[in-house]
Each structure stands twice: as C-alpha cells, then as structure tokens.
Amino acid sequence: MYMATNRILIVDDEETLCEVLKLNLENEGYDVDTAFSAEQALGYNLKDYSLILLDIMMGEISGIKMAKMLKADVATADIPIIFCTARDTEDDMVMGLNLGADDYIMKPYTVRNVVARVKSVLRRTSSSHKSNNNTSAEKPNRLVIEGLCLDLEFKRCTVDGKEVKLARKEFELLAYLIQHRGKICSREQILNRVWSDEVVVLDRTIDVNITRVRSKIGAYGSYIVTRSGFGYGFRD
C-alpha cells in the first residue's frame, strides 16, 4: 500500500464516477481530491499533487486544454497525467501522449484497471526520480550540442539561447538520443526508456514525436537521423 503523501486529483464532470474512484483510491492509501471541471481544478494548488486523473470531454476548458496549461507551467510540468476518456480514436491517443500524458484509459473501464494504472505510473515516476537523484553526481546537468542545450534539472530546452517548449515525452526522447549520441537506438530501446511497456503506445507514437522534436529544434533537427528498419539516432 502506498503512503498518503501521494496525492491524487481526479478531474471529471461525472460526479458519481469521481466519488467511486476517490473511495477506491483512498482504500489503497492515497490522499484523493476531486474536481468536477477543469475550472474548479485550476483553483487548486496543483503543484502539490503526485498524479492527475483527467477526463478529456468536459466543459469550456477540456482535459486537453488543461493538460497544455499544466505542461506549460514549470511548477506543474512534471506531474504525471492519466487521461480517462470515452474518446478512443488513434488521433486522440496520439494527441494525449504527445502532450506528455503518462497513460490513456478508455471508458468504460473498471475501477480495478484504473487503480492498477495509477500504481504503475506512480511506481515508474518514483523510480525515475530516485534514479535521477542517485546518479546526479555522475551525470551532467546539461546536454549541450553547439547551440542546442537541454537542462536536465530544470527540464528546459534552448536553441541558440531561446527557450523552446517541449512536451515531457519530447524532452525525454531528445535527451535519450543525445545521451546515446553516435549510436542508432532501436524502437524497443526508445520505448523501454521513454515509454513504459504498460502504457498504451501506438506504432506512430515515436515517429510523431521525432517529427515534432525535429521541427521545434530548428537547424539541429537534422542531427536526428533515421535508419529504416533499425531506429533513430543523434549524429556526432
């Protein structure tokens, strides 16, 4: 059972569903709050939450819009997000994952499934955080390739001195490729490092993120190479 220091926020306009999820997650030892709209949720001190369960189809501010707001704010950019939605098209899933969502659950779902996904995401993000802390003395805090700079501590990317907004997965993907500069990384290696096996990952996900990263880092996008049938790399 997880300690109550893991705070979870459920944002969904179905009040009954919120209360059912809240009860079951609290039974697992989590500290849980609910909000019945994105507007209500944005009134909370969001940086205090360990994870947010976010419905896409809501009122004036959709879950997608709220996620964009969270990722644009340095104080909340690293909070894991699990989208819960009845929208199940491939484009919706790709959009959610490209925003930096850590998982995507389609309705109708079982409470047992949601609890398992929450545990998985929190375990994964907690392990990643501990790993970063344990190796901080060994690894550089910045990755610099000419005018391209990734600040690994503050999760900030700059190109020729100008900040470039990267979604969480885009940042992690670029950092991974740079850290393995001069090598071709297979799709399997990239998925195992940037995406967990327990997350719904489509075949297009890596391709879409590579395209987005290339376009965002300008001239340095040409440094990312594709080897058909093998994978991707960052050239020397």
GROMACS .gro file of C-alpha atoms in nm:
model
  236
    1MET     CA    1   0.000   0.000   0.000
    2TYR     CA    2   0.124   0.348  -0.088
    3MET     CA    3   0.169   0.625   0.163
    4ALA     CA    4  -0.086   0.905   0.178
    5THR     CA    5   0.185   1.151   0.075
    6ASN     CA    6   0.095   1.050  -0.280
    7ARG     CA    7  -0.184   1.297  -0.353
    8ILE     CA    8  -0.412   1.234  -0.648
    9LEU     CA    9  -0.656   1.472  -0.815
   10ILE     CA   10  -0.949   1.332  -1.015
   11VAL     CA   11  -1.094   1.579  -1.269
   12ASP     CA   12  -1.417   1.455  -1.429
   13ASP     CA   13  -1.764   1.605  -1.475
   14GLU     CA   14  -1.926   1.273  -1.378
   15GLU     CA   15  -1.960   1.328  -1.004
   16THR     CA   16  -2.063   0.971  -0.922
   17LEU     CA   17  -1.762   0.833  -1.107
   18CYS     CA   18  -1.533   1.072  -0.920
   19GLU     CA   19  -1.666   0.957  -0.585
   20VAL     CA   20  -1.629   0.586  -0.674
   21LEU     CA   21  -1.268   0.635  -0.788
   22LYS     CA   22  -1.195   0.850  -0.483
   23LEU     CA   23  -1.324   0.582  -0.244
   24ASN     CA   24  -1.127   0.302  -0.408
   25LEU     CA   25  -0.804   0.500  -0.434
   26GLU     CA   26  -0.832   0.610  -0.071
   27ASN     CA   27  -0.871   0.244   0.022
   28GLU     CA   28  -0.529   0.194  -0.138
   29GLY     CA   29  -0.379   0.457   0.089
   30TYR     CA   30  -0.380   0.760  -0.140
   31ASP     CA   31  -0.488   1.112  -0.045
   32VAL     CA   32  -0.752   1.196  -0.308
   33ASP     CA   33  -0.932   1.515  -0.411
   34THR     CA   34  -1.194   1.559  -0.682
   35ALA     CA   35  -1.291   1.839  -0.917
   36PHE     CA   36  -1.595   1.831  -1.144
   37SER     CA   37  -1.449   2.067  -1.404
   38ALA     CA   38  -1.112   2.192  -1.523
   39GLU     CA   39  -1.209   2.537  -1.398
   40GLN     CA   40  -1.255   2.402  -1.046
   41ALA     CA   41  -0.932   2.202  -1.063
   42LEU     CA   42  -0.730   2.504  -1.174
   43GLY     CA   43  -0.834   2.674  -0.850
   44TYR     CA   44  -0.642   2.413  -0.651
   45ASN     CA   45  -0.273   2.422  -0.562
   46LEU     CA   46  -0.191   2.172  -0.837
   47LYS     CA   47   0.182   2.151  -0.774
   48ASP     CA   48   0.107   1.957  -0.454
   49TYR     CA   49  -0.036   1.657  -0.643
   50SER     CA   50   0.158   1.342  -0.729
   51LEU     CA   51  -0.074   1.247  -1.019
   52ILE     CA   52  -0.381   1.380  -1.200
   53LEU     CA   53  -0.657   1.163  -1.350
   54LEU     CA   54  -0.803   1.385  -1.620
   55ASP     CA   55  -1.114   1.345  -1.834
   56ILE     CA   56  -1.090   1.490  -2.185
   57MET     CA   57  -1.457   1.566  -2.257
   58MET     CA   58  -1.556   1.838  -2.013
   59GLY     CA   59  -1.694   2.193  -2.027
   60GLU     CA   60  -1.541   2.511  -2.165
   61ILE     CA   61  -1.191   2.402  -2.065
   62SER     CA   62  -1.133   2.050  -2.197
   63GLY     CA   63  -0.891   1.800  -2.048
   64ILE     CA   64  -0.658   1.855  -2.344
   65LYS     CA   65  -0.656   2.231  -2.282
   66MET     CA   66  -0.595   2.183  -1.910
   67ALA     CA   67  -0.309   1.942  -1.981
   68LYS     CA   68  -0.147   2.200  -2.210
   69MET     CA   69  -0.174   2.458  -1.931
   70LEU     CA   70  -0.012   2.219  -1.682
   71LYS     CA   71   0.275   2.132  -1.916
   72ALA     CA   72   0.339   2.499  -1.993
   73ASP     CA   73   0.389   2.582  -1.623
   74VAL     CA   74   0.727   2.481  -1.481
   75ALA     CA   75   0.565   2.421  -1.139
   76THR     CA   76   0.330   2.154  -1.276
   77ALA     CA   77   0.502   2.032  -1.595
   78ASP     CA   78   0.634   1.712  -1.436
   79ILE     CA   79   0.311   1.599  -1.268
   80PRO     CA   80   0.207   1.264  -1.423
   81ILE     CA   81  -0.125   1.273  -1.610
   82ILE     CA   82  -0.353   0.981  -1.691
   83PHE     CA   83  -0.626   1.067  -1.943
   84CYS     CA   84  -0.961   0.894  -1.881
   85THR     CA   85  -1.196   0.938  -2.172
   86ALA     CA   86  -1.464   0.790  -2.394
   87ARG     CA   87  -1.279   0.923  -2.698
   88ASP     CA   88  -1.088   0.628  -2.839
   89THR     CA   89  -0.966   0.730  -3.182
   90GLU     CA   90  -0.599   0.692  -3.269
   91ASP     CA   91  -0.559   1.068  -3.314
   92ASP     CA   92  -0.695   1.132  -2.964
   93MET     CA   93  -0.450   0.886  -2.811
   94VAL     CA   94  -0.156   1.027  -3.008
   95MET     CA   95  -0.256   1.380  -2.907
   96GLY     CA   96  -0.274   1.283  -2.540
   97LEU     CA   97   0.059   1.103  -2.544
   98ASN     CA   98   0.225   1.386  -2.736
   99LEU     CA   99   0.114   1.629  -2.466
  100GLY     CA  100   0.321   1.425  -2.223
  101ALA     CA  101   0.043   1.210  -2.074
  102ASP     CA  102   0.175   0.904  -1.892
  103ASP     CA  103  -0.119   0.679  -1.973
  104TYR     CA  104  -0.453   0.679  -2.152
  105ILE     CA  105  -0.757   0.483  -2.027
  106MET     CA  106  -1.068   0.448  -2.240
  107LYS     CA  107  -1.418   0.441  -2.092
  108PRO     CA  108  -1.591   0.227  -1.990
  109TYR     CA  109  -1.321   0.094  -1.761
  110THR     CA  110  -1.309  -0.099  -1.437
  111VAL     CA  111  -1.203   0.061  -1.113
  112ARG     CA  112  -0.951  -0.219  -1.072
  113ASN     CA  113  -0.788  -0.121  -1.402
  114VAL     CA  114  -0.765   0.246  -1.302
  115VAL     CA  115  -0.609   0.162  -0.965
  116ALA     CA  116  -0.354  -0.064  -1.136
  117ARG     CA  117  -0.263   0.209  -1.387
  118VAL     CA  118  -0.225   0.466  -1.107
  119LYS     CA  119   0.007   0.236  -0.913
  120SER     CA  120   0.209   0.167  -1.227
  121VAL     CA  121   0.256   0.532  -1.320
  122LEU     CA  122   0.345   0.638  -0.965
  123ARG     CA  123   0.588   0.349  -0.929
  124ARG     CA  124   0.752   0.434  -1.260
  125THR     CA  125   0.781   0.808  -1.197
  126SER     CA  126   0.903   0.748  -0.841
  127SER     CA  127   1.172   0.508  -0.965
  128SER     CA  128   1.277   0.756  -1.232
  129HIS     CA  129   1.306   1.032  -0.973
  130LYS     CA  130   1.513   0.814  -0.738
  131SER     CA  131   1.737   0.707  -1.025
  132ASN     CA  132   1.797   1.069  -1.121
  133ASN     CA  133   1.883   1.156  -0.761
  134ASN     CA  134   2.121   0.861  -0.722
  135THR     CA  135   2.313   0.940  -1.040
  136SER     CA  136   2.309   1.318  -1.023
  137ALA     CA  137   2.675   1.329  -0.918
  138GLU     CA  138   2.773   1.110  -1.211
  139LYS     CA  139   2.570   1.264  -1.493
  140PRO     CA  140   2.591   1.618  -1.626
  141ASN     CA  141   2.302   1.851  -1.552
  142ARG     CA  142   2.313   1.986  -1.907
  143LEU     CA  143   2.347   1.835  -2.250
  144VAL     CA  144   2.500   2.082  -2.494
  145ILE     CA  145   2.538   2.032  -2.870
  146GLU     CA  146   2.665   2.359  -3.015
  147GLY     CA  147   2.367   2.597  -2.971
  148LEU     CA  148   2.127   2.325  -2.853
  149CYS     CA  149   2.109   2.291  -2.475
  150LEU     CA  150   1.898   2.064  -2.254
  151ASP     CA  151   1.892   2.148  -1.885
  152LEU     CA  152   1.813   1.812  -1.724
  153GLU     CA  153   1.749   1.958  -1.380
  154PHE     CA  154   1.505   2.230  -1.481
  155LYS     CA  155   1.365   2.039  -1.784
  156ARG     CA  156   1.440   2.331  -2.013
  157CYS     CA  157   1.544   2.331  -2.378
  158THR     CA  158   1.708   2.625  -2.551
  159VAL     CA  159   1.809   2.668  -2.913
  160ASP     CA  160   2.067   2.940  -2.975
  161GLY     CA  161   1.973   3.098  -2.643
  162LYS     CA  162   1.596   3.095  -2.699
  163GLU     CA  163   1.374   2.866  -2.495
  164VAL     CA  164   1.183   2.600  -2.688
  165LYS     CA  165   0.875   2.441  -2.534
  166LEU     CA  166   0.898   2.063  -2.542
  167ALA     CA  167   0.634   1.827  -2.407
  168ARG     CA  168   0.759   1.587  -2.141
  169LYS     CA  169   0.798   1.290  -2.375
  170GLU     CA  170   0.962   1.508  -2.643
  171PHE     CA  171   1.217   1.630  -2.387
  172GLU     CA  172   1.289   1.277  -2.262
  173LEU     CA  173   1.318   1.144  -2.618
  174LEU     CA  174   1.562   1.416  -2.724
  175ALA     CA  175   1.767   1.374  -2.406
  176TYR     CA  176   1.787   0.997  -2.459
  177LEU     CA  177   1.906   1.034  -2.819
  178ILE     CA  178   2.168   1.293  -2.723
  179GLN     CA  179   2.290   1.079  -2.432
  180HIS     CA  180   2.342   0.799  -2.687
  181ARG     CA  181   2.493   1.028  -2.948
  182GLY     CA  182   2.663   0.850  -3.235
  183LYS     CA  183   2.456   0.531  -3.191
  184ILE     CA  184   2.134   0.409  -3.352
  185CYS     CA  185   1.874   0.330  -3.087
  186SER     CA  186   1.612   0.073  -3.173
  187ARG     CA  187   1.241   0.140  -3.130
  188GLU     CA  188   1.236  -0.115  -2.850
  189GLN     CA  189   1.516   0.065  -2.664
  190ILE     CA  190   1.342   0.401  -2.703
  191LEU     CA  191   1.006   0.261  -2.588
  192ASN     CA  192   1.162   0.093  -2.284
  193ARG     CA  193   1.335   0.417  -2.183
  194VAL     CA  194   1.084   0.687  -2.274
  195TRP     CA  195   0.758   0.491  -2.259
  196SER     CA  196   0.674   0.207  -2.022
  197ASP     CA  197   0.553  -0.127  -2.159
  198GLU     CA  198   0.239  -0.076  -1.950
  199VAL     CA  199   0.143   0.243  -2.133
  200VAL     CA  200  -0.064   0.227  -2.450
  201VAL     CA  201   0.189   0.310  -2.720
  202LEU     CA  202   0.094   0.318  -3.087
  203ASP     CA  203   0.329   0.239  -3.374
  204ARG     CA  204   0.313   0.602  -3.482
  205THR     CA  205   0.397   0.747  -3.141
  206ILE     CA  206   0.777   0.753  -3.180
  207ASP     CA  207   0.753   0.880  -3.540
  208VAL     CA  208   0.516   1.161  -3.441
  209ASN     CA  209   0.737   1.269  -3.151
  210ILE     CA  210   1.053   1.258  -3.364
  211THR     CA  211   0.882   1.480  -3.624
  212ARG     CA  212   0.768   1.726  -3.357
  213VAL     CA  213   1.112   1.744  -3.194
  214ARG     CA  214   1.286   1.799  -3.528
  215SER     CA  215   1.053   2.088  -3.612
  216LYS     CA  216   1.096   2.251  -3.271
  217ILE     CA  217   1.477   2.249  -3.251
  218GLY     CA  218   1.524   2.415  -3.589
  219ALA     CA  219   1.851   2.352  -3.770
  220TYR     CA  220   1.951   2.097  -3.508
  221GLY     CA  221   1.662   1.876  -3.622
  222SER     CA  222   1.892   1.750  -3.897
  223TYR     CA  223   2.112   1.596  -3.626
  224ILE     CA  224   1.839   1.338  -3.560
  225VAL     CA  225   1.887   1.058  -3.811
  226THR     CA  226   1.656   0.778  -3.919
  227ARG     CA  227   1.779   0.434  -4.015
  228SER     CA  228   1.487   0.247  -4.167
  229GLY     CA  229   1.438  -0.089  -4.005
  230PHE     CA  230   1.683  -0.006  -3.725
  231GLY     CA  231   1.572   0.305  -3.538
  232TYR     CA  232   1.682   0.661  -3.463
  233GLY     CA  233   1.999   0.831  -3.352
  234PHE     CA  234   2.166   1.167  -3.287
  235ARG     CA  235   2.469   1.211  -3.511
  236ASP     CA  236   2.815   1.320  -3.399
   0.00000   0.00000   0.00000
